[in-house]
Short mmCIF file of C-alpha atoms (C1' of nucleotides) in Angstrom, two decimals:
data_model
loop_
_atom_site.label_atom_id
_atom_site.label_comp_id
_atom_site.label_asym_id
_atom_site.label_seq_id
_atom_site.Cartn_x
_atom_site.Cartn_y
_atom_site.Cartn_z
CA MET A 1 3.34 26.43 96.75
CA PRO A 2 -0.33 25.60 96.63
CA LYS A 3 -1.87 28.27 94.52
CA LEU A 4 -5.59 28.43 95.06
CA GLY A 5 -8.14 27.87 92.37
CA MET A 6 -6.16 25.12 90.74
CA GLU A 7 -9.07 22.79 90.33
CA PRO A 8 -10.33 23.95 86.91
CA ILE A 9 -6.79 24.14 85.57
CA ARG A 10 -5.92 20.66 86.76
CA ARG A 11 -9.15 19.25 85.45
CA ALA A 12 -8.59 20.78 82.03
CA ALA A 13 -5.01 19.55 81.91
CA LEU A 14 -6.14 16.04 82.79
CA VAL A 15 -8.84 16.04 80.16
CA ASP A 16 -6.40 17.16 77.50
CA ALA A 17 -3.84 14.64 78.58
CA THR A 18 -6.45 11.91 78.52
CA ILE A 19 -7.36 12.56 74.91
CA THR A 20 -3.73 12.75 73.86
CA GLU A 21 -2.91 9.58 75.70
CA ILE A 22 -5.86 7.66 74.28
CA GLY A 23 -4.90 8.93 70.85
CA GLU A 24 -1.31 7.87 71.26
CA ASN A 25 -2.11 4.38 72.46
CA GLY A 26 -5.28 3.93 70.46
CA THR A 27 -6.94 2.38 73.48
CA LEU A 28 -8.71 3.15 76.69
CA ASP A 29 -6.02 0.97 78.11
CA VAL A 30 -4.06 3.83 79.56
CA THR A 31 -3.20 4.18 83.20
CA VAL A 32 -4.16 7.04 85.44
CA SER A 33 -0.46 7.49 86.13
CA GLN A 34 0.30 7.98 82.44
CA ILE A 35 -2.42 10.56 82.13
CA ALA A 36 -1.43 12.35 85.31
CA LYS A 37 2.21 12.37 84.34
CA ARG A 38 1.44 13.90 80.97
CA ALA A 39 -0.71 16.48 82.71
CA GLY A 40 2.16 17.25 85.03
CA MET A 41 0.89 15.96 88.34
CA SER A 42 0.73 12.88 90.50
CA SER A 43 -1.86 10.19 89.97
CA ALA A 44 -3.14 10.83 93.46
CA LEU A 45 -4.14 14.31 92.43
CA ALA A 46 -5.99 13.01 89.41
CA HIS A 47 -7.95 10.75 91.71
CA HIS A 48 -8.48 13.63 94.07
CA TYR A 49 -10.23 15.69 91.41
CA PHE A 50 -12.03 13.03 89.45
CA GLY A 51 -12.58 10.22 91.88
CA SER A 52 -12.06 7.44 89.39
CA LYS A 53 -10.57 6.64 86.06
CA GLU A 54 -13.99 6.19 84.58
CA GLN A 55 -14.92 9.72 85.52
CA ILE A 56 -11.79 11.01 83.86
CA PHE A 57 -12.86 9.29 80.66
CA ILE A 58 -16.36 10.66 80.89
CA ALA A 59 -15.02 14.16 81.38
CA ALA A 60 -12.74 13.77 78.38
CA MET A 61 -15.68 12.62 76.34
CA ARG A 62 -17.84 15.52 77.48
CA HIS A 63 -15.09 17.85 76.46
CA THR A 64 -14.66 16.33 73.02
CA LEU A 65 -18.39 16.39 72.43
CA SER A 66 -18.72 19.95 73.54
CA LEU A 67 -15.85 21.09 71.37
CA TYR A 68 -17.59 19.45 68.49
CA GLY A 69 -20.89 21.06 69.42
CA ALA A 70 -19.29 24.48 69.63
CA GLY A 71 -17.79 24.01 66.18
CA VAL A 72 -21.17 23.16 64.76
CA ARG A 73 -22.90 26.09 66.42
CA GLY A 74 -20.20 28.43 65.24
CA ALA A 75 -20.52 27.26 61.68
CA LEU A 76 -24.29 27.42 61.77
CA ALA A 77 -24.30 30.98 63.04
CA MET A 78 -22.77 32.25 59.86
CA THR A 79 -24.99 30.46 57.42
CA LYS A 80 -28.45 30.70 56.04
CA GLY A 81 -30.61 28.38 54.05
CA PRO A 82 -31.06 24.65 54.58
CA ARG A 83 -28.40 23.48 52.20
CA GLY A 84 -25.86 25.88 53.65
CA ARG A 85 -26.69 24.79 57.16
CA ILE A 86 -26.21 21.14 56.39
CA GLU A 87 -22.96 21.87 54.66
CA ALA A 88 -21.82 23.84 57.69
CA ILE A 89 -22.50 20.91 60.01
CA ILE A 90 -20.58 18.56 57.75
CA ARG A 91 -17.65 20.93 57.44
CA ALA A 92 -17.51 21.44 61.19
CA GLY A 93 -17.21 17.71 61.73
CA PHE A 94 -14.24 17.45 59.43
CA SER A 95 -12.59 20.69 60.45
CA THR A 96 -8.95 20.57 61.37
CA THR A 97 -9.87 20.95 65.01
CA ASN A 98 -12.08 17.90 65.14
CA PHE A 99 -10.72 15.64 62.46
CA ARG A 100 -7.36 14.98 64.03
CA ARG A 101 -5.81 11.60 64.60
CA GLU A 102 -6.02 11.73 68.38
CA VAL A 103 -9.55 13.02 68.36
CA VAL A 104 -10.68 10.38 65.90
CA ALA A 105 -9.06 7.71 68.04
CA ALA A 106 -10.78 9.15 71.08
CA TRP A 107 -14.17 9.03 69.37
CA LEU A 108 -13.67 5.43 68.44
CA ASN A 109 -12.84 4.56 71.99
CA PHE A 110 -15.78 6.50 73.31
CA TYR A 111 -17.98 4.23 71.26
CA VAL A 112 -16.37 1.32 73.04
CA LEU A 113 -16.79 2.97 76.39
CA ALA A 114 -20.44 3.54 75.59
CA GLN A 115 -20.92 -0.22 75.31
CA ALA A 116 -20.18 -0.68 78.96
CA ASN A 117 -20.96 2.65 80.55
CA SER A 118 -24.47 4.04 80.42
CA GLU A 119 -23.37 7.58 81.12
CA ALA A 120 -21.08 7.45 78.12
CA ARG A 121 -23.81 5.91 76.02
CA ALA A 122 -26.23 8.63 76.98
CA LEU A 123 -23.76 11.30 75.93
CA LEU A 124 -23.21 9.72 72.55
CA LEU A 125 -26.92 9.33 71.98
CA ILE A 126 -27.50 12.97 72.74
CA TYR A 127 -24.92 13.93 70.17
CA GLN A 128 -26.39 11.57 67.59
CA ASN A 129 -29.91 12.78 68.14
CA ARG A 130 -28.95 16.40 67.95
CA MET A 131 -27.16 15.84 64.69
CA ARG A 132 -30.02 13.86 63.28
CA SER A 133 -32.64 16.40 64.22
CA ASN A 134 -30.55 19.20 62.74
CA PHE A 135 -30.27 17.29 59.51
CA VAL A 136 -33.90 16.29 59.38
CA HIS A 137 -35.05 19.82 59.99
CA ASP A 138 -33.02 21.27 57.17
CA LEU A 139 -33.52 18.39 54.83
CA ARG A 140 -37.27 18.60 55.09
CA GLN A 141 -37.19 21.69 52.92
CA LEU A 142 -34.92 20.02 50.42
CA VAL A 143 -36.17 16.48 50.08
CA GLY A 144 -39.52 16.56 51.85
CA MET A 145 -40.58 13.26 53.30
CA ARG A 146 -37.32 11.60 52.40
CA ALA A 147 -35.65 13.71 55.07
CA GLU A 148 -35.42 10.98 57.70
CA GLY A 149 -33.80 8.45 55.44
CA THR A 150 -31.41 10.95 53.96
CA ALA A 151 -30.41 12.15 57.41
CA GLU A 152 -29.59 8.60 58.47
CA ARG A 153 -27.47 8.04 55.43
CA ILE A 154 -25.55 11.28 55.69
CA ALA A 155 -24.95 10.85 59.39
CA GLY A 156 -24.00 7.22 58.83
CA LEU A 157 -21.54 8.17 56.12
CA ILE A 158 -19.92 10.74 58.38
CA ASP A 159 -19.48 8.20 61.15
CA GLY A 160 -18.16 5.67 58.68
CA LEU A 161 -15.54 8.05 57.33
CA TYR A 162 -14.44 8.75 60.87
CA LEU A 163 -14.13 5.06 61.53
CA ARG A 164 -12.16 4.47 58.37
CA GLU A 165 -9.87 7.33 59.17
CA ALA A 166 -8.98 5.65 62.42
CA LEU A 167 -7.27 2.95 60.40
CA GLY A 168 -5.32 5.16 58.03
CA ARG A 169 -1.70 5.87 58.79
CA GLU A 170 -1.61 9.30 57.21
CA VAL A 171 -2.81 12.59 58.59
CA PRO A 172 -6.57 12.70 58.14
CA SER A 173 -7.73 14.70 55.16
CA GLY A 174 -10.77 16.65 56.20
CA GLU A 175 -11.15 18.09 52.72
CA GLU A 176 -11.38 14.73 51.06
CA ALA A 177 -13.93 13.50 53.60
CA THR A 178 -15.95 16.68 53.30
CA ARG A 179 -16.01 16.34 49.55
CA GLN A 180 -17.31 12.79 49.84
CA VAL A 181 -20.15 13.69 52.15
CA LEU A 182 -21.12 16.73 50.13
CA GLU A 183 -21.18 14.61 47.03
CA ALA A 184 -23.54 12.19 48.74
CA LEU A 185 -25.64 15.11 49.91
CA ASP A 186 -25.92 16.50 46.42
CA LEU A 187 -27.03 13.16 45.10
CA GLU A 188 -29.66 13.05 47.79
CA ILE A 189 -31.04 16.46 47.02
CA GLY A 190 -30.81 15.86 43.33
CA PHE A 191 -28.10 18.16 42.10
CA ALA A 192 -27.11 16.07 39.17
CA LYS A 193 -23.50 16.75 38.49
CA MET B 1 -9.67 -38.67 79.38
CA PRO B 2 -7.30 -36.98 76.98
CA LYS B 3 -8.76 -37.59 73.61
CA LEU B 4 -6.32 -36.97 70.83
CA GLY B 5 -6.76 -34.34 68.15
CA MET B 6 -8.35 -31.88 70.50
CA GLU B 7 -6.37 -28.92 69.27
CA PRO B 8 -8.67 -27.73 66.48
CA ILE B 9 -11.73 -28.25 68.65
CA ARG B 10 -10.28 -26.31 71.53
CA ARG B 11 -9.10 -23.54 69.28
CA ALA B 12 -12.51 -23.16 67.70
CA ALA B 13 -14.23 -23.17 71.06
CA LEU B 14 -11.90 -20.47 72.30
CA VAL B 15 -12.43 -18.32 69.27
CA ASP B 16 -16.20 -18.57 69.63
CA ALA B 17 -16.03 -17.84 73.30
CA THR B 18 -13.83 -14.84 72.66
CA ILE B 19 -16.32 -13.24 70.31
CA THR B 20 -19.20 -13.92 72.64
CA GLU B 21 -17.32 -12.57 75.59
CA ILE B 22 -16.23 -9.43 73.78
CA GLY B 23 -19.78 -8.96 72.61
CA GLU B 24 -21.16 -9.38 76.08
CA ASN B 25 -18.77 -6.94 77.69
CA GLY B 26 -18.46 -4.62 74.76
CA THR B 27 -14.73 -4.43 75.36
CA LEU B 28 -11.47 -6.19 74.74
CA ASP B 29 -11.22 -5.96 78.48
CA VAL B 30 -11.99 -9.59 79.07
CA THR B 31 -9.73 -12.00 80.83
CA VAL B 32 -8.31 -15.17 79.44
CA SER B 33 -9.97 -16.99 82.31
CA GLN B 34 -13.40 -15.69 81.34
CA ILE B 35 -12.87 -16.82 77.78
CA ALA B 36 -11.48 -20.18 78.78
CA LYS B 37 -14.28 -20.78 81.23
CA ARG B 38 -16.90 -20.03 78.62
CA ALA B 39 -15.11 -22.38 76.27
CA GLY B 40 -15.13 -25.05 78.95
CA MET B 41 -11.48 -25.36 79.82
CA SER B 42 -8.80 -23.93 82.05
CA SER B 43 -6.99 -20.73 81.24
CA ALA B 44 -3.76 -22.67 81.18
CA LEU B 45 -5.02 -24.65 78.23
CA ALA B 46 -5.94 -21.50 76.39
CA HIS B 47 -2.40 -20.30 76.85
CA HIS B 48 -1.13 -23.68 75.82
CA TYR B 49 -2.84 -23.46 72.45
CA PHE B 50 -2.55 -19.78 71.69
CA GLY B 51 0.47 -18.62 73.59
CA SER B 52 -0.91 -15.24 74.52
CA LYS B 53 -4.08 -13.30 74.91
CA GLU B 54 -3.23 -11.15 71.95
CA GLN B 55 -3.02 -14.19 69.73
CA ILE B 56 -6.43 -15.29 70.90
CA PHE B 57 -7.83 -11.94 69.82
CA ILE B 58 -6.11 -12.12 66.46
CA ALA B 59 -7.50 -15.58 65.88
CA ALA B 60 -10.98 -14.39 66.78
CA MET B 61 -10.60 -11.55 64.36
CA ARG B 62 -9.36 -13.82 61.59
CA HIS B 63 -12.37 -15.99 62.17
CA THR B 64 -14.85 -13.13 62.04
CA LEU B 65 -13.27 -11.77 58.89
CA SER B 66 -13.24 -15.11 57.20
CA LEU B 67 -16.87 -15.76 58.08
CA TYR B 68 -17.67 -12.45 56.53
CA GLY B 69 -15.60 -13.24 53.48
CA ALA B 70 -17.31 -16.58 53.08
CA GLY B 71 -20.68 -14.89 53.24
CA VAL B 72 -19.70 -12.48 50.51
CA ARG B 73 -18.30 -15.20 48.27
CA GLY B 74 -21.39 -17.27 48.76
CA ALA B 75 -23.64 -14.41 47.82
CA LEU B 76 -21.54 -13.50 44.82
CA ALA B 77 -21.60 -17.01 43.44
CA MET B 78 -25.32 -16.86 42.84
CA THR B 79 -25.44 -13.52 41.15
CA LYS B 80 -24.67 -11.98 37.82
CA GLY B 81 -24.36 -8.44 36.63
CA PRO B 82 -22.63 -5.58 38.38
CA ARG B 83 -25.63 -4.20 40.18
CA GLY B 84 -26.57 -7.63 41.47
CA ARG B 85 -23.06 -8.31 42.65
CA ILE B 86 -22.87 -5.09 44.60
CA GLU B 87 -26.23 -5.77 46.14
CA ALA B 88 -25.05 -9.23 47.11
CA ILE B 89 -22.03 -7.86 48.91
CA ILE B 90 -24.16 -5.38 50.79
CA ARG B 91 -26.70 -7.99 51.76
CA ALA B 92 -24.02 -10.35 52.96
CA GLY B 93 -22.67 -7.70 55.29
CA PHE B 94 -26.03 -7.20 56.90
CA SER B 95 -27.11 -10.81 56.89
CA THR B 96 -28.37 -12.26 60.13
CA THR B 97 -25.14 -14.17 60.54
CA ASN B 98 -22.92 -11.13 60.43
CA PHE B 99 -25.10 -8.34 61.67
CA ARG B 100 -25.55 -9.62 65.20
CA ARG B 101 -24.98 -7.63 68.34
CA GLU B 102 -21.94 -9.61 69.47
CA VAL B 103 -20.38 -9.60 66.05
CA VAL B 104 -20.90 -5.88 65.63
CA ALA B 105 -19.36 -5.27 69.04
CA ALA B 106 -16.46 -7.51 68.06
CA TRP B 107 -15.87 -5.54 64.88
CA LEU B 108 -15.83 -2.31 66.77
CA ASN B 109 -13.25 -3.68 69.13
CA PHE B 110 -11.17 -5.06 66.32
CA TYR B 111 -10.87 -1.53 65.04
CA VAL B 112 -9.55 -0.56 68.43
CA LEU B 113 -7.17 -3.49 68.46
CA ALA B 114 -5.93 -2.46 65.04
CA GLN B 115 -4.79 0.86 66.50
CA ALA B 116 -2.25 -0.86 68.67
CA ASN B 117 -1.50 -4.11 66.89
CA SER B 118 -0.08 -4.11 63.42
CA GLU B 119 -1.15 -7.66 62.69
CA ALA B 120 -4.74 -6.69 63.45
CA ARG B 121 -4.42 -3.55 61.37
CA ALA B 122 -3.11 -5.53 58.42
CA LEU B 123 -6.08 -7.88 58.61
CA LEU B 124 -8.56 -5.05 58.61
CA LEU B 125 -6.84 -3.33 55.73
CA ILE B 126 -7.01 -6.48 53.69
CA TYR B 127 -10.71 -6.71 54.27
CA GLN B 128 -11.22 -3.05 53.40
CA ASN B 129 -9.20 -3.28 50.23
CA ARG B 130 -10.93 -6.39 49.06
CA MET B 131 -14.30 -4.80 49.57
CA ARG B 132 -13.25 -1.62 47.84
CA SER B 133 -11.81 -3.37 44.85
CA ASN B 134 -14.92 -5.51 44.53
CA PHE B 135 -17.05 -2.41 44.55
CA VAL B 136 -14.87 -0.45 42.18
CA HIS B 137 -14.76 -3.27 39.69
CA ASP B 138 -18.51 -3.62 39.51
CA LEU B 139 -19.23 0.08 39.75
CA ARG B 140 -17.03 0.87 36.83
CA GLN B 141 -19.66 -0.53 34.52
CA LEU B 142 -22.38 1.41 36.26
CA VAL B 143 -20.93 4.82 36.97
CA GLY B 144 -17.71 4.85 34.97
CA MET B 145 -15.04 7.07 36.34
CA ARG B 146 -17.05 7.91 39.40
CA ALA B 147 -16.51 4.35 40.60
CA GLU B 148 -13.77 5.15 43.11
CA GLY B 149 -15.70 7.87 44.85
CA THR B 150 -18.90 5.89 44.90
CA ALA B 151 -17.12 2.87 46.32
CA GLU B 152 -15.70 4.96 49.16
CA ARG B 153 -19.09 6.35 49.97
CA ILE B 154 -20.89 3.03 49.91
CA ALA B 155 -18.21 1.30 51.94
CA GLY B 156 -18.12 4.22 54.33
CA LEU B 157 -21.86 4.12 54.79
CA ILE B 158 -21.75 0.42 55.55
CA ASP B 159 -19.09 0.92 58.18
CA GLY B 160 -21.00 3.85 59.62
CA LEU B 161 -24.20 1.84 59.95
CA TYR B 162 -22.25 -0.87 61.73
CA LEU B 163 -20.82 1.68 64.09
CA ARG B 164 -24.21 3.20 64.80
CA GLU B 165 -25.70 -0.20 65.39
CA ALA B 166 -23.17 -0.77 68.12
CA LEU B 167 -24.88 1.94 70.12
CA GLY B 168 -28.48 0.82 69.65
CA ARG B 169 -30.11 -1.18 72.38
CA GLU B 170 -32.38 -3.16 70.12
CA VAL B 171 -31.62 -6.16 68.00
CA PRO B 172 -29.91 -4.93 64.85
CA SER B 173 -32.16 -4.69 61.84
CA GLY B 174 -30.24 -5.89 58.87
CA GLU B 175 -33.16 -5.18 56.58
CA GLU B 176 -33.33 -1.54 57.50
CA ALA B 177 -29.61 -1.10 57.08
CA THR B 178 -29.64 -2.93 53.77
CA ARG B 179 -32.43 -0.71 52.54
CA GLN B 180 -30.44 2.37 53.46
CA VAL B 181 -27.33 1.30 51.61
CA LEU B 182 -29.28 0.16 48.57
CA GLU B 183 -31.03 3.49 48.49
CA ALA B 184 -27.69 5.25 48.52
CA LEU B 185 -26.46 2.92 45.81
CA ASP B 186 -29.46 3.67 43.61
CA LEU B 187 -28.88 7.38 44.00
CA GLU B 188 -25.30 6.86 42.96
CA ILE B 189 -26.13 4.90 39.85
CA GLY B 190 -28.96 7.22 39.01
CA PHE B 191 -32.09 5.20 39.53
CA ALA B 192 -34.34 8.10 40.30
CA LYS B 193 -37.05 6.80 42.55
"C1'" DG C 1 -1.14 33.92 115.80
"C1'" DC C 2 -4.21 30.10 115.39
"C1'" DT C 3 -7.48 27.48 112.49
"C1'" DT C 4 -9.51 26.03 108.53
"C1'" DT C 5 -9.38 25.17 103.79
"C1'" DT C 6 -7.07 23.87 99.42
"C1'" DA C 7 -3.25 21.66 96.94
"C1'" DT C 8 -0.22 18.10 96.63
"C1'" DT C 9 2.35 13.77 96.81
"C1'" DG C 10 4.98 9.41 98.26
"C1'" DA C 11 4.06 5.35 100.09
"C1'" DC C 12 1.04 1.70 100.67
"C1'" DT C 13 -2.88 -1.71 100.09
"C1'" DC C 14 -5.34 -4.82 97.72
"C1'" DG C 15 -6.85 -7.03 93.59
"C1'" DT C 16 -6.42 -8.81 89.42
"C1'" DC C 17 -4.47 -11.16 85.73
"C1'" DA C 18 -1.21 -12.92 82.14
"C1'" DA C 19 1.89 -16.29 81.83
"C1'" DT C 20 4.57 -20.36 83.60
"C1'" DC C 21 5.30 -24.85 85.59
"C1'" DA C 22 5.24 -29.08 87.57
"C1'" DA C 23 2.39 -32.83 87.92
"C1'" DT C 24 -1.21 -36.30 86.27
"C1'" DG C 25 -3.18 -39.37 83.17
"C1'" DA C 26 -4.16 -41.45 78.95
"C1'" DA C 27 -3.32 -42.77 74.22
"C1'" DA C 28 0.23 -44.22 70.60
"C1'" DA C 29 4.42 -45.92 69.14
"C1'" DC C 30 7.74 -49.39 69.22
"C1'" DG D 1 5.38 -53.00 78.71
"C1'" DT D 2 7.96 -49.14 78.47
"C1'" DT D 3 8.75 -44.72 76.39
"C1'" DT D 4 7.17 -40.88 74.10
"C1'" DT D 5 3.70 -37.71 72.97
"C1'" DC D 6 -0.64 -35.15 73.73
"C1'" DA D 7 -4.19 -33.16 76.85
"C1'" DT D 8 -5.06 -31.01 80.86
"C1'" DT D 9 -5.08 -28.31 85.15
"C1'" DG D 10 -4.15 -26.41 90.02
"C1'" DA D 11 -1.06 -23.73 91.96
"C1'" DT D 12 2.17 -20.19 91.69
"C1'" DT D 13 4.79 -16.18 90.18
"C1'" DG D 14 5.43 -11.59 89.11
"C1'" DA D 15 3.81 -7.34 87.52
"C1'" DC D 16 1.08 -3.82 87.27
"C1'" DG D 17 -2.34 -0.60 88.46
"C1'" DA D 18 -6.59 1.64 90.78
"C1'" DG D 19 -7.68 3.79 94.66
"C1'" DT D 20 -6.57 5.29 99.69
"C1'" DC D 21 -4.18 7.72 103.26
"C1'" DA D 22 -1.41 10.19 106.10
"C1'" DA D 23 1.59 13.84 105.93
"C1'" DT D 24 3.33 18.46 104.24
"C1'" DA D 25 2.69 23.06 103.02
"C1'" DA D 26 0.82 27.26 101.73
"C1'" DA D 27 -2.93 30.45 101.44
"C1'" DA D 28 -7.24 32.55 103.59
"C1'" DG D 29 -10.10 33.58 107.31
"C1'" DC D 30 -10.78 35.38 111.94
#
DNA sequence: GCTTTTATTGACTCGTCAATCAATGAAAAC
DNA sequence: GTTTTCATTGATTGACGAGTCAATAAAAGC
């Protein structure tokens, strides 16, 4: 029965299951058995591949972050000009892939994880810094020396809308959120409406 | 030894201890014993007064929210005019009482709790709605029909800055955060700088 | 064909922790 | 002064869950 080369498949299945499970329960308070069951294997196997529950979480977080990063890069590749680039980053964050209930719940819980786990914190900081430096770079050409402040506010607003979405009962509306952030962006760069 | 009328004192001590403990660990993953010990009593007594761990959390949340609410009311009482009122609300949120590491961590975790516990969710929604309606009311006179959108953005930014603060290692700077939100507010109401 | 490697799990260990309970003592009520 | 009520805890129960391990089995290597 043992097919060889299962490791990557099992790992991926566990990571997926972890995010779904966190999303469904809204907490990191999920058992390895739950995750393993959803991924279609025994909890022993999950431990075999990841060593500990914490490492499963970290892997799930890495995956979420890298999905997000890929979305941003993809969007950026097709765009030119500072304003367009910023808009692309914003849109990527609220795309249907990223702005889903389970993913939002996972993000929220990753913030909690980052409070206690320095590896998790480091990952989140990398993501934050990358986003900030992207914004600052492009904003410089639009708002000059106000770039830093504007970047903080736009990034902060994005995070805030994510957080608020975590509370809503409905399916997240990426369009609505995108509109809000773009509106704030336009105010910042002085497109009077 | 049993002094009478201990109930309110014990309850308050437990609530305080809960927030501190959540803040210190960054998680809801704290034991009743930890909390009780910090509050200077046995875990049995904690159960005696609150019945369950969940109820301790809810009480801690209620307390945090009502502290916040009191801060806002206090600030509002001394102010007139829509712009001043909005500024007061913002300042109250980032005041040294509310914008402390432990309290920020507690908020973050209350959001997580709200995912799983409908009582917690209801509490948070009340707070959000109150804040939004405050903002909308005052903004109406400043930005007319744009009030709803602006309120969402300002409230979202506030939440976002809270969330981001949870990650920082340093002592939260309420001034900096306040400045950011006020800047966004001024852009919204058209005070070109 | 034997040996090593990879995949896989059921059963088990060991801790931890929420919640309960019976017991103790002290104030208040009567 | 005796009974009730409030305050308090040590000890215990019962569950649950992370992580380990020994055992099984199939592929790959030699």
